[in-house]
Short mmCIF file of C-alpha atoms in Angstrom, two decimals:
data_model
loop_
_atom_site.label_atom_id
_atom_site.label_comp_id
_atom_site.label_asym_id
_atom_site.label_seq_id
_atom_site.Cartn_x
_atom_site.Cartn_y
_atom_site.Cartn_z
CA UNK Q 1174 121.00 -65.13 136.80
CA UNK Q 1175 120.24 -67.34 133.84
CA UNK Q 1176 116.69 -67.32 134.19
CA UNK Q 1177 116.09 -63.61 135.01
CA UNK Q 1178 118.39 -62.31 132.12
CA UNK Q 1179 116.04 -64.21 129.78
CA UNK Q 1180 113.13 -62.43 131.16
CA UNK Q 1181 114.51 -59.03 131.80
CA UNK Q 1182 116.83 -58.74 128.75
CA UNK Q 1183 115.39 -61.29 126.29
CA UNK Q 1184 117.43 -59.76 123.20
CA UNK Q 1185 120.58 -59.83 124.29
CA UNK Q 1186 123.33 -62.76 124.42
CA UNK Q 1187 124.35 -64.24 127.70
CA UNK Q 1188 127.61 -65.73 128.46
CA UNK Q 1189 129.79 -67.35 131.10
CA UNK Q 1190 133.46 -66.13 132.10
CA UNK Q 1191 135.62 -68.37 130.59
CA UNK Q 1192 138.51 -67.72 133.36
CA UNK Q 1193 135.87 -68.73 136.48
CA UNK Q 1194 135.13 -72.22 134.43
CA UNK Q 1195 138.80 -73.33 133.92
CA UNK Q 1196 139.54 -71.94 137.26
CA UNK Q 1197 137.41 -75.05 138.65
CA UNK Q 1198 139.35 -77.78 136.64
CA UNK Q 1199 141.44 -78.10 140.11
CA UNK Q 1200 138.37 -78.53 141.89
CA UNK Q 1201 136.21 -80.89 140.09
CA UNK Q 1202 139.00 -83.08 138.37
CA UNK Q 1203 141.70 -83.31 140.83
CA UNK Q 1204 140.77 -87.16 141.63
CA UNK Q 1205 141.71 -88.13 138.44
CA UNK Q 1206 145.37 -90.07 138.15
CA UNK Q 1207 145.84 -88.28 134.50
CA UNK Q 1208 144.82 -84.98 135.89
CA UNK Q 1209 147.52 -82.85 134.21
CA UNK Q 1210 146.80 -84.56 130.82
CA UNK Q 1211 142.92 -84.10 130.99
CA UNK Q 1212 143.56 -80.11 132.09
CA UNK Q 1213 146.17 -79.77 128.96
CA UNK Q 1214 143.39 -81.48 126.90
CA UNK Q 1215 140.29 -79.44 127.67
CA UNK Q 1216 142.47 -76.22 127.40
CA UNK Q 1217 143.57 -77.01 123.83
CA UNK Q 1218 140.13 -78.31 122.67
CA UNK Q 1219 138.64 -74.51 124.10
CA UNK Q 1220 141.25 -72.08 123.15
CA UNK Q 1221 142.56 -73.98 119.76
CA UNK Q 1222 139.44 -75.07 117.98
CA UNK Q 1223 138.68 -72.51 115.13
CA UNK Q 1224 135.42 -73.89 114.39
CA UNK Q 1225 132.30 -75.13 116.36
CA UNK Q 1226 132.77 -78.77 114.57
CA UNK Q 1227 136.18 -78.80 115.37
CA UNK Q 1228 135.31 -78.28 119.48
CA UNK Q 1229 132.95 -81.03 119.44
CA UNK Q 1230 135.23 -83.03 117.85
CA UNK Q 1231 137.96 -82.56 120.28
CA UNK Q 1232 135.86 -82.55 123.23
CA UNK Q 1233 134.29 -86.11 122.41
CA UNK Q 1234 137.89 -87.30 121.72
CA UNK Q 1235 139.13 -86.07 125.31
CA UNK Q 1236 136.11 -87.40 126.94
CA UNK Q 1237 136.33 -91.00 124.95
CA UNK Q 1238 140.24 -91.12 125.64
CA UNK Q 1239 140.34 -90.50 129.52
CA UNK Q 1240 137.16 -92.05 129.86
CA UNK Q 1241 135.02 -89.13 131.46
CA UNK Q 1242 131.76 -90.05 130.15
CA UNK Q 1243 130.42 -90.21 134.15
CA UNK Q 1244 131.61 -86.82 135.12
CA UNK Q 1245 128.27 -84.59 135.57
CA UNK Q 1246 130.56 -81.34 135.57
CA UNK Q 1247 131.96 -82.10 132.41
CA UNK Q 1248 128.70 -83.17 130.70
CA UNK Q 1249 126.76 -79.93 131.99
CA UNK Q 1250 129.64 -77.79 130.75
CA UNK Q 1251 129.42 -79.37 126.97
CA UNK Q 1252 125.60 -78.77 127.20
CA UNK Q 1253 125.87 -75.22 127.97
CA UNK Q 1254 128.99 -74.83 125.33
CA UNK Q 1255 127.10 -72.13 123.22
CA UNK Q 1256 127.76 -69.95 126.68
CA UNK Q 1257 131.46 -70.18 127.37
CA UNK Q 1258 133.41 -71.82 124.07
CA UNK Q 1259 134.75 -68.84 122.05
CA UNK Q 1260 134.21 -70.93 119.20
CA UNK Q 1261 130.38 -70.45 119.69
CA UNK Q 1262 130.41 -66.90 121.05
CA UNK Q 1263 132.90 -65.32 118.64
CA UNK Q 1264 130.15 -64.60 115.73
CA UNK Q 1265 128.72 -61.76 118.46
CA UNK Q 1266 130.52 -58.49 119.29
CA UNK Q 1267 132.12 -58.52 122.82
CA UNK Q 1268 134.97 -55.98 122.23
CA UNK Q 1269 137.60 -58.83 122.67
CA UNK Q 1270 136.24 -59.71 125.95
CA UNK Q 1271 136.11 -63.52 126.92
CA UNK Q 1272 136.49 -63.38 130.82
CA UNK Q 1273 135.05 -60.93 133.47
CA UNK Q 1274 137.37 -57.55 133.37
CA UNK Q 1275 139.11 -56.82 136.37
CA UNK Q 1276 138.86 -53.16 135.69
CA UNK Q 1277 135.02 -53.40 136.65
CA UNK Q 1278 135.80 -54.62 140.22
CA UNK Q 1279 135.76 -52.19 143.29
CA UNK Q 1280 139.28 -53.14 144.22
CA UNK Q 1281 140.75 -52.06 140.63
CA UNK Q 1282 138.89 -48.48 140.92
CA UNK Q 1283 139.96 -47.98 144.67
CA UNK Q 1284 143.48 -49.43 144.20
CA UNK Q 1285 145.97 -47.17 146.16
CA UNK Q 1286 143.21 -44.89 147.52
CA UNK Q 1287 141.50 -46.91 150.28
CA UNK Q 1288 142.34 -49.74 152.75
CA UNK Q 1289 140.52 -51.72 155.21
CA UNK Q 1290 141.33 -48.82 157.99
CA UNK Q 1291 139.98 -46.20 156.11
CA UNK Q 1292 137.26 -43.84 157.59
CA UNK Q 1293 134.13 -42.79 156.24
CA UNK Q 1294 135.60 -39.30 155.80
CA UNK Q 1295 138.69 -40.51 154.49
CA UNK Q 1296 136.66 -42.85 151.95
CA UNK Q 1297 134.41 -40.08 150.35
CA UNK Q 1298 137.73 -37.86 150.14
CA UNK Q 1299 139.55 -40.51 148.26
CA UNK Q 1300 136.46 -41.70 146.29
CA UNK Q 1301 136.59 -38.35 144.70
CA UNK Q 1302 140.19 -38.26 144.08
CA UNK Q 1303 139.85 -41.61 142.28
CA UNK Q 1304 137.24 -40.39 139.95
CA UNK Q 1305 139.48 -37.35 139.31
CA UNK Q 1306 142.54 -39.41 138.37
CA UNK Q 1307 140.29 -41.74 136.13
CA UNK Q 1308 139.16 -38.33 134.31
CA UNK Q 1309 142.63 -37.36 134.03
CA UNK Q 1310 143.87 -40.48 132.77
CA UNK Q 1311 141.36 -40.45 129.93
CA UNK Q 1312 141.86 -36.73 129.29
CA UNK Q 1313 145.58 -37.44 129.05
CA UNK Q 1314 144.83 -40.49 126.54
CA UNK Q 1315 142.56 -38.43 124.54
CA UNK Q 1316 145.09 -35.78 124.22
CA UNK Q 1317 147.65 -38.19 122.97
CA UNK Q 1318 145.47 -39.81 120.36
CA UNK Q 1319 144.57 -36.02 118.95
CA UNK Q 1320 148.04 -34.47 119.05
CA UNK Q 1321 150.56 -37.66 118.36
CA UNK Q 1322 150.73 -40.40 115.98
CA UNK Q 1323 152.22 -43.94 115.11
CA UNK Q 1324 153.57 -43.92 111.48
CA UNK Q 1325 152.29 -46.55 109.17
CA UNK Q 1326 154.22 -49.57 108.00
CA UNK Q 1327 152.97 -50.06 104.52
CA UNK Q 1328 152.01 -47.70 101.89
CA UNK Q 1329 148.43 -48.96 101.52
CA UNK Q 1330 145.90 -45.88 101.74
CA UNK Q 1331 143.59 -48.08 104.09
CA UNK Q 1332 146.28 -48.20 106.84
CA UNK Q 1333 146.34 -44.52 106.71
CA UNK Q 1334 142.77 -44.47 106.90
CA UNK Q 1335 142.79 -46.34 110.17
CA UNK Q 1336 145.77 -44.13 111.52
CA UNK Q 1337 143.47 -40.93 111.21
CA UNK Q 1338 140.41 -42.56 112.78
CA UNK Q 1339 141.32 -44.59 115.34
CA UNK Q 1340 143.06 -44.07 118.94
CA UNK Q 1341 146.52 -45.12 119.09
CA UNK Q 1342 145.81 -48.14 121.43
CA UNK Q 1343 143.49 -49.19 118.63
CA UNK Q 1344 145.58 -48.44 115.87
CA UNK Q 1345 148.32 -50.45 117.35
CA UNK Q 1346 146.00 -53.68 117.61
CA UNK Q 1347 145.22 -52.92 113.91
CA UNK Q 1348 148.94 -52.79 112.52
CA UNK Q 1349 149.64 -56.10 114.48
CA UNK Q 1350 147.00 -57.70 112.00
CA UNK Q 1351 149.05 -56.01 109.41
CA UNK Q 1352 152.15 -57.42 110.26
CA UNK Q 1353 150.56 -60.94 110.81
CA UNK Q 1354 149.36 -60.94 106.98
CA UNK Q 1355 152.95 -61.23 106.07
CA UNK Q 1356 152.83 -64.92 107.55
CA UNK Q 1357 149.40 -65.76 105.60
CA UNK Q 1358 149.62 -67.42 102.18
CA UNK Q 1359 146.56 -66.67 99.91
CA UNK Q 1360 144.85 -68.82 96.99
CA UNK Q 1361 141.83 -68.36 95.28
CA UNK Q 1362 138.99 -70.88 96.19
CA UNK Q 1363 136.29 -69.97 93.77
CA UNK Q 1364 135.49 -66.65 91.75
CA UNK Q 1365 131.97 -65.08 90.50
CA UNK Q 1366 131.24 -62.26 88.57
CA UNK Q 1367 130.68 -59.91 91.69
CA UNK Q 1368 132.67 -61.98 94.29
CA UNK Q 1369 135.58 -64.05 95.34
CA UNK Q 1370 136.17 -66.51 97.55
CA UNK Q 1371 140.10 -67.43 98.75
CA UNK Q 1372 141.39 -69.61 100.99
CA UNK Q 1373 144.12 -68.18 103.58
CA UNK Q 1374 146.77 -70.55 105.23
CA UNK Q 1375 148.45 -69.82 108.36
CA UNK Q 1376 150.62 -71.25 110.91
CA UNK Q 1377 148.56 -71.03 114.56
CA UNK Q 1378 149.55 -71.81 117.90
CA UNK Q 1379 148.28 -75.58 119.01
CA UNK Q 1380 149.12 -76.26 122.39
CA UNK Q 1381 152.92 -75.81 122.73
CA UNK Q 1382 153.37 -76.25 118.83
CA UNK Q 1383 151.92 -74.91 115.63
CA UNK Q 1384 149.44 -76.22 112.97
CA UNK Q 1385 148.63 -74.95 109.74
CA UNK Q 1386 144.84 -73.54 109.70
CA UNK Q 1387 142.95 -72.42 106.73
CA UNK Q 1388 140.51 -69.60 106.75
CA UNK Q 1389 137.77 -68.87 104.27
CA UNK Q 1390 137.70 -65.21 103.24
CA UNK Q 1391 134.50 -63.83 101.44
CA UNK Q 1392 134.97 -60.69 99.08
CA UNK Q 1393 132.37 -58.47 97.40
CA UNK Q 1394 133.82 -56.77 94.52
CA UNK Q 1395 130.94 -54.11 94.44
CA UNK Q 1396 130.91 -53.10 98.05
CA UNK Q 1397 134.67 -53.83 99.10
CA UNK Q 1398 132.90 -56.07 101.77
CA UNK Q 1399 134.83 -58.89 103.27
CA UNK Q 1400 133.67 -61.76 105.68
CA UNK Q 1401 136.16 -64.05 107.40
CA UNK Q 1402 135.85 -67.34 108.95
CA UNK Q 1403 137.86 -66.35 111.79
CA UNK Q 1404 135.49 -63.73 113.25
CA UNK Q 1405 137.97 -61.42 114.49
CA UNK Q 1406 135.86 -58.40 113.29
CA UNK Q 1407 132.74 -59.61 114.56
CA UNK Q 1408 134.26 -60.47 118.09
CA UNK Q 1409 136.87 -57.60 118.54
CA UNK Q 1410 136.05 -54.87 116.21
CA UNK Q 1411 139.23 -54.87 114.35
CA UNK Q 1412 139.80 -56.36 110.52
CA UNK Q 1413 141.63 -59.27 110.64
CA UNK Q 1414 144.83 -60.12 108.89
CA UNK Q 1415 142.88 -62.66 106.53
CA UNK Q 1416 141.05 -59.93 105.48
CA UNK Q 1417 143.89 -57.42 105.16
CA UNK Q 1418 145.57 -59.97 102.79
CA UNK Q 1419 142.59 -60.16 100.52
CA UNK Q 1420 142.44 -56.40 100.55
CA UNK Q 1421 145.98 -56.06 99.01
CA UNK Q 1422 145.20 -58.74 96.58
CA UNK Q 1423 141.96 -56.89 95.36
CA UNK Q 1424 143.94 -53.70 95.33
CA UNK Q 1425 141.47 -51.65 97.92
CA UNK Q 1426 142.46 -48.41 98.70
CA UNK Q 1427 139.78 -47.32 100.63
CA UNK Q 1428 137.67 -49.86 102.84
CA UNK Q 1429 133.94 -49.33 103.62
CA UNK Q 1430 133.08 -47.25 106.74
CA UNK Q 1431 131.54 -50.04 108.32
CA UNK Q 1432 134.80 -51.51 109.34
CA UNK Q 1433 135.94 -48.33 111.11
CA UNK Q 1434 133.97 -48.41 114.54
CA UNK Q 1435 132.97 -45.37 115.91
CA UNK Q 1436 133.52 -46.70 119.53
CA UNK Q 1437 137.28 -46.73 118.31
CA UNK Q 1438 137.42 -43.45 116.95
CA UNK Q 1439 139.24 -40.67 118.85
CA UNK Q 1440 136.82 -38.05 117.69
CA UNK Q 1441 133.97 -39.19 119.13
CA UNK Q 1442 132.43 -37.16 121.73
CA UNK Q 1443 130.95 -39.38 124.51
CA UNK Q 1444 127.55 -38.43 126.11
CA UNK Q 1445 129.36 -39.36 129.91
CA UNK Q 1446 131.80 -36.45 129.67
CA UNK Q 1447 128.92 -34.26 129.65
CA UNK Q 1448 127.18 -35.30 132.77
CA UNK Q 1449 127.27 -33.09 135.91
CA UNK Q 1450 129.86 -34.04 138.46
CA UNK Q 1451 131.48 -32.19 141.32
CA UNK Q 1452 135.15 -33.06 141.48
CA UNK Q 1453 136.20 -30.58 138.47
CA UNK Q 1454 133.47 -28.10 138.94
CA UNK Q 1455 132.01 -29.41 135.20
CA UNK Q 1456 128.82 -27.85 136.02
CA UNK Q 1457 130.79 -24.31 135.46
CA UNK Q 1458 131.80 -25.46 131.76
CA UNK Q 1459 130.36 -24.08 128.87
CA UNK Q 1460 130.17 -27.28 127.00
CA UNK Q 1461 127.79 -28.73 130.26
CA UNK Q 1462 125.49 -25.85 130.30
CA UNK Q 1463 124.69 -25.64 126.97
CA UNK Q 1464 124.56 -29.61 126.85
CA UNK Q 1465 122.31 -29.72 129.60
CA UNK Q 1466 120.09 -26.88 127.90
CA UNK Q 1467 119.72 -29.01 124.78
CA UNK Q 1468 119.27 -32.27 126.51
CA UNK Q 1469 116.15 -30.76 128.39
CA UNK Q 1470 114.57 -29.16 125.17
CA UNK Q 1471 115.23 -32.84 123.71
CA UNK Q 1472 113.35 -34.91 126.43
CA UNK Q 1473 110.28 -32.49 126.25
CA UNK Q 1474 110.29 -33.13 122.52
CA UNK Q 1475 110.50 -36.86 123.08
CA UNK Q 1476 107.87 -36.81 125.32
CA UNK Q 1477 105.35 -34.79 122.85
CA UNK Q 1478 106.41 -37.16 120.22
CA UNK Q 1479 106.08 -40.60 121.61
CA UNK Q 1480 102.55 -41.56 121.26
CA UNK Q 1481 102.22 -40.91 117.58
CA UNK Q 1482 104.09 -42.50 114.94
CA UNK Q 1483 103.43 -39.28 112.66
CA UNK Q 1484 105.03 -36.79 114.93
CA UNK Q 1485 108.01 -39.18 115.87
CA UNK Q 1486 108.87 -39.67 112.32
CA UNK Q 1487 108.41 -35.85 111.80
CA UNK Q 1488 110.94 -35.01 114.78
CA UNK Q 1489 113.59 -37.80 113.44
CA UNK Q 1490 113.43 -36.56 109.77
CA UNK Q 1491 113.83 -32.70 110.92
CA UNK Q 1492 116.45 -33.85 113.39
CA UNK Q 1493 118.69 -35.68 110.79
CA UNK Q 1494 118.29 -32.49 108.60
CA UNK Q 1495 119.36 -30.37 111.58
CA UNK Q 1496 122.22 -33.03 112.02
CA UNK Q 1497 123.43 -32.88 108.62
CA UNK Q 1498 123.35 -28.81 108.82
CA UNK Q 1499 125.67 -28.97 111.88
CA UNK Q 1500 127.80 -31.68 110.88
CA UNK Q 1501 128.70 -29.44 107.51
CA UNK Q 1502 129.33 -26.21 109.93
CA UNK Q 1503 131.67 -28.54 112.29
CA UNK Q 1504 133.62 -29.85 109.49
CA UNK Q 1505 134.06 -25.91 108.46
CA UNK Q 1506 134.90 -24.72 111.75
CA UNK Q 1507 137.39 -27.85 112.45
CA UNK Q 1508 139.34 -26.97 109.21
CA UNK Q 1509 139.85 -23.36 110.03
CA UNK Q 1510 140.97 -23.94 113.77
CA UNK Q 1511 143.20 -26.39 112.36
CA UNK Q 1512 145.07 -23.90 110.02
CA UNK Q 1513 144.91 -21.27 112.93
CA UNK Q 1514 146.24 -23.43 115.34
CA UNK Q 1515 149.14 -24.36 112.92
CA UNK Q 1516 149.76 -20.84 112.03
CA UNK Q 1517 149.72 -19.68 115.71
CA UNK Q 1518 151.73 -22.57 116.82
CA UNK Q 1519 154.35 -21.91 114.38
CA UNK Q 1520 154.40 -17.87 115.16
CA UNK Q 1521 154.48 -18.45 119.06
CA UNK Q 1522 157.33 -21.26 118.77
CA UNK Q 1523 159.83 -19.54 116.32
CA UNK Q 1524 160.75 -15.96 116.03
CA UNK Q 1525 162.51 -14.36 113.07
CA UNK Q 1526 164.96 -17.14 111.71
CA UNK Q 1527 163.53 -19.89 113.99
CA UNK Q 1528 165.03 -19.33 117.42
CA UNK Q 1529 162.60 -20.30 120.02
CA UNK Q 1530 161.16 -17.47 121.87
CA UNK Q 1531 161.58 -16.68 125.91
CA UNK Q 1532 160.37 -18.32 128.53
CA UNK Q 1533 157.91 -15.36 129.09
CA UNK Q 1534 155.52 -16.45 126.08
CA UNK Q 1535 154.98 -19.71 127.84
CA UNK Q 1536 152.44 -20.65 130.60
CA UNK Q 1537 152.99 -23.38 132.55
CA UNK Q 1538 150.37 -24.38 135.09
CA UNK Q 1539 150.76 -25.85 138.45
CA UNK Q 1540 150.21 -29.73 138.73
CA UNK Q 1541 146.89 -31.06 139.70
CA UNK Q 1542 147.46 -31.85 143.38
CA UNK Q 1543 146.84 -35.59 144.14
CA UNK Q 1544 147.58 -37.70 147.27
CA UNK Q 1545 150.24 -40.44 146.79
CA UNK Q 1546 149.38 -43.86 146.47
CA UNK Q 1547 149.43 -46.16 149.78
CA UNK Q 1548 147.65 -45.95 153.16
CA UNK Q 1549 145.80 -42.74 153.91
CA UNK Q 1550 147.38 -40.58 156.38
CA UNK Q 1551 146.08 -40.56 159.57
CA UNK Q 1552 147.28 -39.72 163.09
CA UNK Q 1553 150.14 -41.36 164.64
CA UNK Q 1554 148.85 -43.37 168.22
CA UNK Q 1555 150.40 -42.13 171.14
CA UNK Q 1556 151.68 -44.24 174.35
CA UNK Q 1557 150.65 -43.31 177.49
CA UNK Q 1558 153.88 -41.34 178.68
CA UNK Q 1559 153.67 -39.24 175.86
CA UNK Q 1560 150.36 -38.27 176.22
CA UNK Q 1561 151.58 -37.28 180.27
CA UNK Q 1562 154.75 -35.36 178.90
CA UNK Q 1563 152.81 -33.65 176.58
CA UNK Q 1564 150.18 -32.42 178.62
CA UNK Q 1565 152.64 -31.01 181.03
CA UNK Q 1566 154.16 -29.16 178.83
CA UNK Q 1567 151.17 -27.98 177.56
CA UNK Q 1568 149.90 -26.75 180.82
CA UNK Q 1569 153.25 -25.18 181.67
CA UNK Q 1570 153.05 -22.97 178.38
CA UNK Q 1571 149.55 -22.02 178.69
CA UNK Q 1572 148.41 -21.80 182.11
CA UNK Q 1573 148.96 -18.99 184.79
CA UNK Q 1574 149.38 -19.67 188.38
CA UNK Q 1575 148.70 -17.21 190.70
CA UNK Q 1576 149.99 -18.01 194.13
CA UNK Q 1577 149.55 -15.93 197.14
CA UNK Q 1578 152.90 -15.61 199.24
CA UNK Q 1579 152.95 -14.53 202.96
CA UNK Q 1580 156.08 -13.88 204.72
CA UNK Q 1581 159.21 -11.42 205.48
CA UNK Q 1582 160.83 -10.20 202.96
CA UNK Q 1583 164.21 -8.37 203.83
CA UNK Q 1584 164.62 -4.53 203.54
CA UNK Q 1585 167.92 -5.24 201.34
CA UNK Q 1586 165.84 -6.71 198.78
CA UNK Q 1587 163.57 -3.96 197.95
CA UNK Q 1588 165.79 -0.87 199.47
CA UNK Q 1589 164.05 2.20 199.80
CA UNK Q 1590 162.45 3.00 196.24
CA UNK Q 1591 159.08 1.34 195.13
CA UNK Q 1592 160.26 1.10 191.64
CA UNK Q 1593 161.40 -2.52 191.87
CA UNK Q 1594 158.93 -4.67 190.14
CA UNK Q 1595 160.77 -8.10 189.54
CA UNK Q 1596 162.52 -10.12 192.44
CA UNK Q 1597 164.85 -12.92 191.10
CA UNK Q 1598 164.50 -16.35 193.31
CA UNK Q 1599 167.22 -18.08 191.56
CA UNK Q 1600 164.91 -20.24 189.15
CA UNK Q 1601 163.03 -19.74 185.84
CA UNK Q 1602 160.16 -18.22 187.94
CA UNK Q 1603 160.08 -14.46 188.84
CA UNK Q 1604 157.90 -12.43 191.65
CA UNK Q 1605 156.03 -9.70 190.07
CA UNK Q 1606 155.43 -6.97 192.56
CA UNK Q 1607 152.49 -4.68 192.03
CA UNK Q 1608 153.91 -1.35 192.48
CA UNK Q 1609 150.73 0.42 193.69
CA UNK Q 1610 150.44 -1.66 196.46
CA UNK Q 1611 154.06 -0.21 198.06
CA UNK Q 1612 152.84 2.46 200.20
CA UNK Q 1613 156.01 4.06 200.58
CA UNK Q 1614 159.90 3.48 201.97
CA UNK Q 1615 159.02 4.10 205.69
CA UNK Q 1616 159.74 0.96 207.97
CA UNK Q 1617 156.50 0.94 209.40
CA UNK Q 1618 154.68 1.03 206.11
CA UNK Q 1619 157.18 -1.55 204.62
CA UNK Q 1620 156.22 -4.18 207.75
CA UNK Q 1621 152.46 -3.58 206.84
CA UNK Q 1622 153.19 -4.12 203.15
CA UNK Q 1623 155.35 -7.39 204.21
CA UNK Q 1624 152.42 -9.05 205.98
CA UNK Q 1625 149.76 -8.74 203.31
CA UNK Q 1626 152.18 -8.51 200.06
CA UNK Q 1627 150.52 -10.63 197.03
CA UNK Q 1628 152.77 -11.99 194.50
CA UNK Q 1629 151.97 -12.92 191.21
CA UNK Q 1630 154.02 -15.76 189.75
CA UNK Q 1631 154.12 -16.47 186.08
CA UNK Q 1632 156.15 -18.85 184.11
CA UNK Q 1633 158.73 -17.34 181.55
#
């Protein structure tokens, strides 16, 4: 994989899963007498080293103390430390991921929908149900972010700036850093005409204890840019507590837009939501039809302008101009729709002196029907006895049996009348006599009839 990635993706940063590496500690080092101490030291060096230099010092000290110089596996890990050690990879944006995400696995995607005994037909149905559930969850989170909020814990305007822009989940992460700045001590390191450099000290976990760590924060007075040595913003996309305490010290009311990432914005419209799918009839939605219509035109324009730099610049320039105009119209429409929504919501929820209106003005839709979690329903296997009994019952209820009965019938059972149609045999079956075959009440005719009479037996 390493060689292929270098060829196919030469400009990307390739790293290893930290969880899979540390999982092999037992396999590779369990032969050592002081295995527990070695494992504890490796984890401390990996997780608690704040800088590259600090990791190298802790690692070398560990190798020397436990005489691990001959271990080829540890030697190889140290040689490739820039691909897995957090101190070496936190300068690149990874959205906070240091291990392979469980949500990427097929097990997590189909959890509760399929199992080892699921048939192919059931798999197709459950696959669509799983996709529909993912979309439903995403729409629910988007609705919550747009229609609810978490109150600010400070009076600083930049916190309200993040509250307005970010989703609920990401704003909670930002507020954790706001709370964390209470544990930071700030001191001025050096100052220039247009910049300042601060030292921020904080008690950070080190194994089972705490230790005092110092972080360097650079502040640009002209552009209000901040840069912290902890690299939390570069690694996770969240402004760290050390930057926050410096912004408070410098009395910055509004931070630059580059610190508010578009990927965490609750108003962002992602392209994958416009893709045609078959589980919610998205192809029938007006937004999807309009998106596909414009997308086809954009593709044609791009094909025509790809071969020439001048044509490409012309297209980009005109698109940027069109984007600015559309953005202004969207902002105007958003303001008008928001005012209209607030007015309509007030009129629809209150009546006269503020009393709620009746249930007639509310529309409650039926919930989306989804299968419950667990094993998909299937037909219960029947025993051989049940099959025989059910087969007999089914035959008795569905079939008609015609039996020709020949024999003597007493005169007293029929009498002299030809209108008798049913004769009780003392069971649940009855004999039906065809009236048209009865020739008459005479004894001679009845004798002839008794010799050739056919009866049709039907089950009640």
